[in-house]
Amino acid sequence: MENSLQQLKAEAEEALCRISDKAGLEAFRVKYLGRKGLLSSTMKQLGSVAKEDRPRLGQLANTIKKGVEDLFADSKEKLESGGGAVAADMDLSLAGRTIGFGKCHPITQVMEEICAVFEGMGFAVAEGPDIETDYYNFEALNIPKHHPARDMHDTFYVSDSILLRTHTSPMQARIMEDRDPPLRYIAPGKVYRCDSDITHTPMFHQVEGFLVDRKVSFADLKGVLTAFTQRMFEGDLPLRFRPSFFPFTEPSAEVDIACVICSGKGCRVCKRTGWLEILGAGLIDPEVMTMVGYDPDEFSGFAFGLGVERIAMLKYGIDDIRLYYENDLRFLEQF
Amino acid sequence: MKFTLSWLSKYISTDGLDSAQLAERLTMLGLEVDVVEQLYAGLDDIVTARVISVKKHPNADRLTLCEVEVGDETVPTVPIVCGAPNVRAGLVTAIARPGSVLPGGHKIKKAKVRGEVSMGMLCSWKELGISEDHAGILELDSSIESGRSLKEVLELDDTMVEIDLTPNRPDCASVLGIAREVAGFTNQKIKPPVKEVPTLDGSGVDFTVTIEEPELCPRYAARKLTNVVIKPSPWWLQRQLLAVGMRPINNIVDITNFIMLEYGQPLHAFDFSTLAGKAIVVRCPRENEKTFTTLDDTERELDPATLMICDAEKPVAVAGVMGGLDSEVTETTTQVLLEAACFNPVSIRRTARTLNLPSEASYRFERGVDPDGVSNAMERAVQLMCELAEAQITANGVDEYPGQKELLQLPLRVQRVNELLGIDLTSEQVADYLRTIEFTVSGTDVLQVIIPSFRIDIEREIDLVEEIARLVGYNEIPTTLPSITMDYPQRDPLRQLRQDVVSVFTAQGFYEVINYSFVGDKHSDMMGLAEGDSRRKVVRLLNPLSEDQAVMRTMLLPGMLENIRRNINFQQSDIRMFEIGKVFKFVAEDAQPEERYQLCAVMSGQRYPSGGSLYFAGDRADIFDMKGAAENLFQSLRLEGTSGSIQFIADSKNQQPYSDPDTFIRIMDGDQQLGILSRISRKTARAFSLKQPVFFLELDLELLPQLPRIAKSFKRLARYPSIKRDIALLVPEVVPAGDVLEALIEQKNKNVVYADIFDVYTGKKMEKGMKSVALSVTYRSEEKTLDDATVDGFHNKLVNTLMSRFKGRYREG
């Protein structure tokens, strides 16, 4: 009994393989699976086997019948859907079908990444007007009319007292004027300077940030900016702070990271110094504090500003800043 | 600020520091080194040579054939073809022999010049990159033997260092200033070139100095030198100036420039004979003094606030900025009046700006020059003039010093230093740091610090804190994180919305672009805006970089049309792009404009640009793609109108001059227009040289955060089956299919759970003037399973209503 079941299974499988048309399929069904087919009639013989063998053989017969039925169904489906022909036609090397997707501008990507790092540290985001008053862009930041530091800002003017902001730092004065410490803010946005060459565009993007509270120190500034650069450039990148000058911070610092192009060995991008300047920072100048009505002996704070274009250039190896604003799709799709 | 290592080492020893280490130390002290350059690196192969004989070139009038001794034992002389006018027998000059390379990259080879062999080239100063002088070949001292290295003979081997000086450190706009900083970290004292300075009391002087504006001129010293011989400076002085990029002129002018670089004190030399009344008056122009000719031979307009140096009658120099043409030292000058003065920084800066005349002198004065430094610089200049111009001093000098002040003394709280920097120094340590840079310090806890006069930037306690920070070294300060109260900042809804819009559009295949906020005026015309259109009222820049960036944009679309054109030019003609940016609305003169965030999206070319032509070949984008993108935005943001839904209304009125009249849709919240979508009109397309159809969406993002959002609220899933019925209606062609659907929904049959248009057909088979609109309607009840008869009842009623409303009928077959 057991042997004949196994033999039947083998015959059926072989027969199925040879079938190539519907008629053959129907003949197979009648021969094997029909009410009077071979499987049914074999199963009818179950009654005549020894009682103790019956459950085991019964189960085996059912398994074999189910197996043949499934194989039959598969062959039927294959035949009905065009059989082997489809499989040959279906060239799976072809690309998947998609309507495609677009991408954010690399500046937006990097700017959001910068904001996300600081937001993660509890900084709030504030944006201000692109067209500022001379007061907030300069005076409130300790840059009076005839200060030589105005040379560092090639300013576009709309009128004597209205200009295109040269940095997003005016938000520092605006927020401090409006609110009391503790404060933790970043101000992302577009800024403008009349300068245009391979490393300067007349419009670019900045993220300015500041923090004011009691007993905020230069060491804290170093801590926050170290955390930021390590997050932004992924890893324990060597970092250096060096003295600089900004009228609205003192002590002021510029922050360099080890050149991401040559790993600090010295190359064209880092002018062979091994270092790349990525941001300016410092403790908020007591003068700026006084102007917004804070007591500089009670509160201290730090501020920093960074250029988004530059960071994106370093992260992605972009060598011409003007590419950002040509909006060539061949450029945009790379990021 | 440029200097050379050889110059620096006159005042301080740099032993044990190579140029890279020096640069690193200076940079970390806040004097950022921009360039370290080995000077004249390309001149290693250039040697001295003596011209033995010269004869005319047989085939060229301007060339000569020379035999030149090059100090080579193997050849007594080499033949050289030379074109220099000053070549002559006996001249000692410089030669570049075959195989050597000139600084410009020109490689010297054995050559035939018009048929004559030339074994190298005799060089001019310019060809060697030493100066701009190209009048002839070098003329060296005739005692110099041939074949010596030119670099050695001229002592050219040096390193130039350039510092990017911050505005707060004018004291370091001098080589001595840099030397003082080096002295600080190498524990040395500088060797000043002048040790003793005479007191200038005016005795025996035959001229007068009057300061009429003491506020603008705190100090003015002058001395007269006689028997001056004007001639070129000696080589060492010329070399110093050339090495830092300054052009030698004559001995007197070179000395004033040299002292300015050495001490940071600008000087000016007048031809004394030109000074009327033997007088110097420091004053502002009189009413009749409208113009003045500076020594660059340019007539300049004066305003009444410009501080001038005058003689008894007229202005002779713009104080601290530039001398006058008429009082300039010339070849015939024999008497010089030497000025060493100090001027008000704001006044000088204003003048240099107004006259657009920045100079080395004004650079220093506007940042601040140490008034106490005047005497030393004057004495040094006088000594050099006596030495190099055979000048004589016949009398004492004049020194008017109305602005003389005590040295500034500042208290410094050591605890404050430690708190602000996050360090832990003792009073003694703080004092020691300050003493290394010549500050005088006494006391403990609260130190009393006397500031040397040359550090005019130190005025407050915080300035001293910064000094400590940089002397300690920023990198020695520890790194900590601030402890600050926790806070949950509010997010700006508009910023959030913009981020959401970005996601929706990038998901739909649009690339984000960013264009400049300023554009050209011509965009208004290209867009066809009417004369009175508010978008023509622009905010204009006073000092734009170009005409194309002269006004702040009032719309985003023109910039994106430029982007499309650019991409098409680079063979990218299947485009989906969007920009989120501000437009600027003029409010009033001298006021900040209104800034509004807008969205503009455009599409052109293939329907799915990045989907590949394999599956969607031939599908071109049309207005429905743009409409779909806009609908997706509202749906994805769950925005609805303030009363009812947001409507997309085809409107033949309220067109834009740049939109195609047949393809214009307004996006409305009641009466409020949120935006429009359309196709670019043919006229505007032509203006932007666009040949393919472009579809666009303009949306005012500022209006969206105020719109209500459809709350997320769960509805129970239906328990009973639904039944679907189709209707094919023949309606007059003019009836918008959307209206038919709208009318069906308006019936508000609560058993209609869904209705949609699945086909609109106008064609040959159709009766003239009619079209077929096929709708599919899904019925379902919340209470029971609907049977066919009930649904038929609903359906017939709906169909009948629609037919009578639109004068339609069933479509047969």
Tab-separated table of C-alpha atoms in Angstrom, chain A residues 88-246:
chain	number	residue	atom	x	y	z
A	88	ALA	CA	11.230	34.259	-20.536
A	89	ASP	CA	9.762	37.683	-21.390
A	90	MET	CA	10.110	39.088	-17.897
A	91	ASP	CA	13.550	40.737	-18.031
A	92	LEU	CA	14.233	41.320	-14.380
A	93	SER	CA	17.299	43.348	-15.150
A	94	LEU	CA	14.987	46.234	-16.033
A	95	ALA	CA	14.620	49.043	-13.487
A	96	GLY	CA	11.712	49.100	-11.083
A	97	ARG	CA	8.744	51.276	-11.939
A	98	THR	CA	8.567	54.473	-9.944
A	99	ILE	CA	7.254	57.945	-10.424
A	100	GLY	CA	10.517	59.155	-8.854
A	101	PHE	CA	11.129	61.526	-6.016
A	102	GLY	CA	12.766	64.901	-5.627
A	103	LYS	CA	15.267	66.160	-3.105
A	104	CYS	CA	15.823	69.100	-0.849
A	105	HIS	CA	18.407	71.636	-1.844
A	106	PRO	CA	21.743	70.716	-0.210
A	107	ILE	CA	21.692	74.015	1.690
A	108	THR	CA	18.302	73.162	3.172
A	109	GLN	CA	19.557	69.709	4.067
A	110	VAL	CA	22.625	70.973	5.867
A	111	MET	CA	20.789	73.861	7.495
A	112	GLU	CA	18.146	71.510	8.870
A	113	GLU	CA	20.858	69.168	10.058
A	114	ILE	CA	22.578	72.020	11.911
A	115	CYS	CA	19.293	73.151	13.432
A	116	ALA	CA	18.463	69.602	14.468
A	117	VAL	CA	21.743	69.248	16.363
A	118	PHE	CA	21.124	72.446	18.302
A	119	GLU	CA	17.440	71.726	18.785
A	120	GLY	CA	18.540	68.469	20.305
A	121	MET	CA	20.498	70.523	22.836
A	122	GLY	CA	17.373	72.503	23.680
A	123	PHE	CA	17.926	75.555	21.489
A	124	ALA	CA	14.781	77.176	20.100
A	125	VAL	CA	14.651	78.383	16.506
A	126	ALA	CA	13.864	82.008	15.706
A	127	GLU	CA	13.843	83.660	12.333
A	128	GLY	CA	13.894	87.330	11.560
A	129	PRO	CA	13.579	89.704	8.646
A	130	ASP	CA	16.064	89.531	5.773
A	131	ILE	CA	15.825	93.286	5.431
A	132	GLU	CA	17.023	94.769	8.698
A	133	THR	CA	17.584	98.116	10.282
A	134	ASP	CA	21.087	99.436	10.691
A	135	TYR	CA	20.377	99.452	14.409
A	136	TYR	CA	19.860	95.706	14.805
A	137	ASN	CA	22.410	94.675	12.220
A	138	PHE	CA	25.181	96.900	13.568
A	139	GLU	CA	24.545	99.364	16.377
A	140	ALA	CA	22.939	96.919	18.802
A	141	LEU	CA	25.857	94.572	18.158
A	142	ASN	CA	28.417	97.152	19.195
A	143	ILE	CA	29.315	98.171	15.654
A	144	PRO	CA	28.804	101.933	15.540
A	145	LYS	CA	28.681	103.873	12.266
A	146	HIS	CA	32.368	104.462	11.738
A	147	HIS	CA	33.729	101.290	13.259
A	148	PRO	CA	36.405	99.613	11.127
A	149	ALA	CA	34.610	96.318	11.747
A	150	ARG	CA	32.046	97.490	9.201
A	151	ASP	CA	34.727	96.704	6.646
A	152	MET	CA	34.231	93.025	7.470
A	153	HIS	CA	30.660	93.366	6.208
A	154	ASP	CA	30.205	94.489	2.625
A	155	THR	CA	26.688	95.695	3.123
A	156	PHE	CA	23.864	96.073	0.617
A	157	TYR	CA	21.874	99.145	1.556
A	158	VAL	CA	18.246	99.920	0.808
A	159	SER	CA	18.433	103.319	2.471
A	160	ASP	CA	20.630	104.996	5.075
A	161	SER	CA	19.093	103.027	7.893
A	162	ILE	CA	17.720	99.945	6.095
A	163	LEU	CA	19.927	97.183	4.755
A	164	LEU	CA	20.056	93.529	3.833
A	165	ARG	CA	21.234	91.779	6.955
A	166	THR	CA	24.889	90.800	6.750
A	167	HIS	CA	24.487	88.115	9.396
A	168	THR	CA	21.626	86.552	11.342
A	169	SER	CA	23.031	87.997	14.580
A	170	PRO	CA	20.426	90.798	14.692
A	171	MET	CA	18.114	88.127	16.114
A	172	GLN	CA	20.361	88.013	19.161
A	173	ALA	CA	19.649	91.660	19.950
A	174	ARG	CA	15.967	91.352	19.055
A	175	ILE	CA	15.373	88.350	21.287
A	176	MET	CA	17.438	89.605	24.211
A	177	GLU	CA	15.584	92.899	24.068
A	178	ASP	CA	12.335	91.009	24.252
A	179	ARG	CA	13.003	88.295	26.794
A	180	ASP	CA	14.894	87.565	29.981
A	181	PRO	CA	17.520	84.866	30.511
A	182	PRO	CA	17.940	81.967	30.497
A	183	LEU	CA	17.905	81.992	26.700
A	184	ARG	CA	18.973	79.428	24.150
A	185	TYR	CA	18.289	80.287	20.527
A	186	ILE	CA	19.479	79.648	17.028
A	187	ALA	CA	18.610	81.898	14.111
A	188	PRO	CA	18.963	80.308	10.663
A	189	GLY	CA	18.466	82.304	7.507
A	190	LYS	CA	19.660	84.069	4.418
A	191	VAL	CA	22.268	86.819	4.696
A	192	TYR	CA	23.724	89.142	2.118
A	193	ARG	CA	27.087	90.743	1.380
A	194	CYS	CA	28.212	92.474	-1.780
A	195	ASP	CA	30.930	90.087	-2.756
A	196	SER	CA	30.952	87.563	-5.588
A	197	ASP	CA	33.650	85.098	-6.612
A	198	ILE	CA	34.464	81.391	-6.421
A	199	THR	CA	34.194	81.398	-2.620
A	200	HIS	CA	31.587	84.145	-2.123
A	201	THR	CA	28.049	84.586	-3.328
A	202	PRO	CA	26.165	87.812	-2.589
A	203	MET	CA	23.540	85.786	-0.754
A	204	PHE	CA	24.338	82.917	1.553
A	205	HIS	CA	22.994	81.158	4.635
A	206	GLN	CA	23.983	81.427	8.250
A	207	VAL	CA	22.992	79.894	11.511
A	208	GLU	CA	23.604	82.149	14.459
A	209	GLY	CA	23.147	80.831	17.976
A	210	PHE	CA	23.418	82.169	21.464
A	211	LEU	CA	22.943	81.168	25.059
A	212	VAL	CA	22.603	83.510	28.048
A	213	ASP	CA	22.348	82.581	31.708
A	214	ARG	CA	24.189	83.064	34.957
A	215	LYS	CA	27.804	81.879	34.989
A	216	VAL	CA	28.107	80.855	31.374
A	217	SER	CA	31.780	80.530	30.531
A	218	PHE	CA	34.088	80.286	27.572
A	219	ALA	CA	34.611	76.643	28.557
A	220	ASP	CA	30.856	76.122	28.073
A	221	LEU	CA	31.086	77.688	24.635
A	222	LYS	CA	33.842	75.271	23.775
A	223	GLY	CA	31.749	72.380	25.067
A	224	VAL	CA	28.671	73.221	23.006
A	225	LEU	CA	30.615	73.842	19.820
A	226	THR	CA	32.690	70.707	20.271
A	227	ALA	CA	29.506	68.683	20.669
A	228	PHE	CA	28.099	70.337	17.572
A	229	THR	CA	31.080	69.759	15.282
A	230	GLN	CA	31.445	66.179	16.373
A	231	ARG	CA	27.805	65.524	15.581
A	232	MET	CA	27.928	67.434	12.331
A	233	PHE	CA	31.097	65.885	10.974
A	234	GLU	CA	30.586	62.489	12.566
A	235	GLY	CA	33.387	61.552	14.845
A	236	ASP	CA	36.197	62.766	16.973
A	237	LEU	CA	37.424	65.411	14.619
A	238	PRO	CA	40.325	67.480	15.971
A	239	LEU	CA	39.138	70.981	16.715
A	240	ARG	CA	40.958	74.159	17.557
A	241	PHE	CA	39.825	77.507	18.905
A	242	ARG	CA	41.889	80.536	18.101
A	243	PRO	CA	41.540	84.173	19.088
A	244	SER	CA	39.790	86.481	16.689
A	245	PHE	CA	37.766	89.643	16.772
A	246	PHE	CA	34.077	90.395	16.476
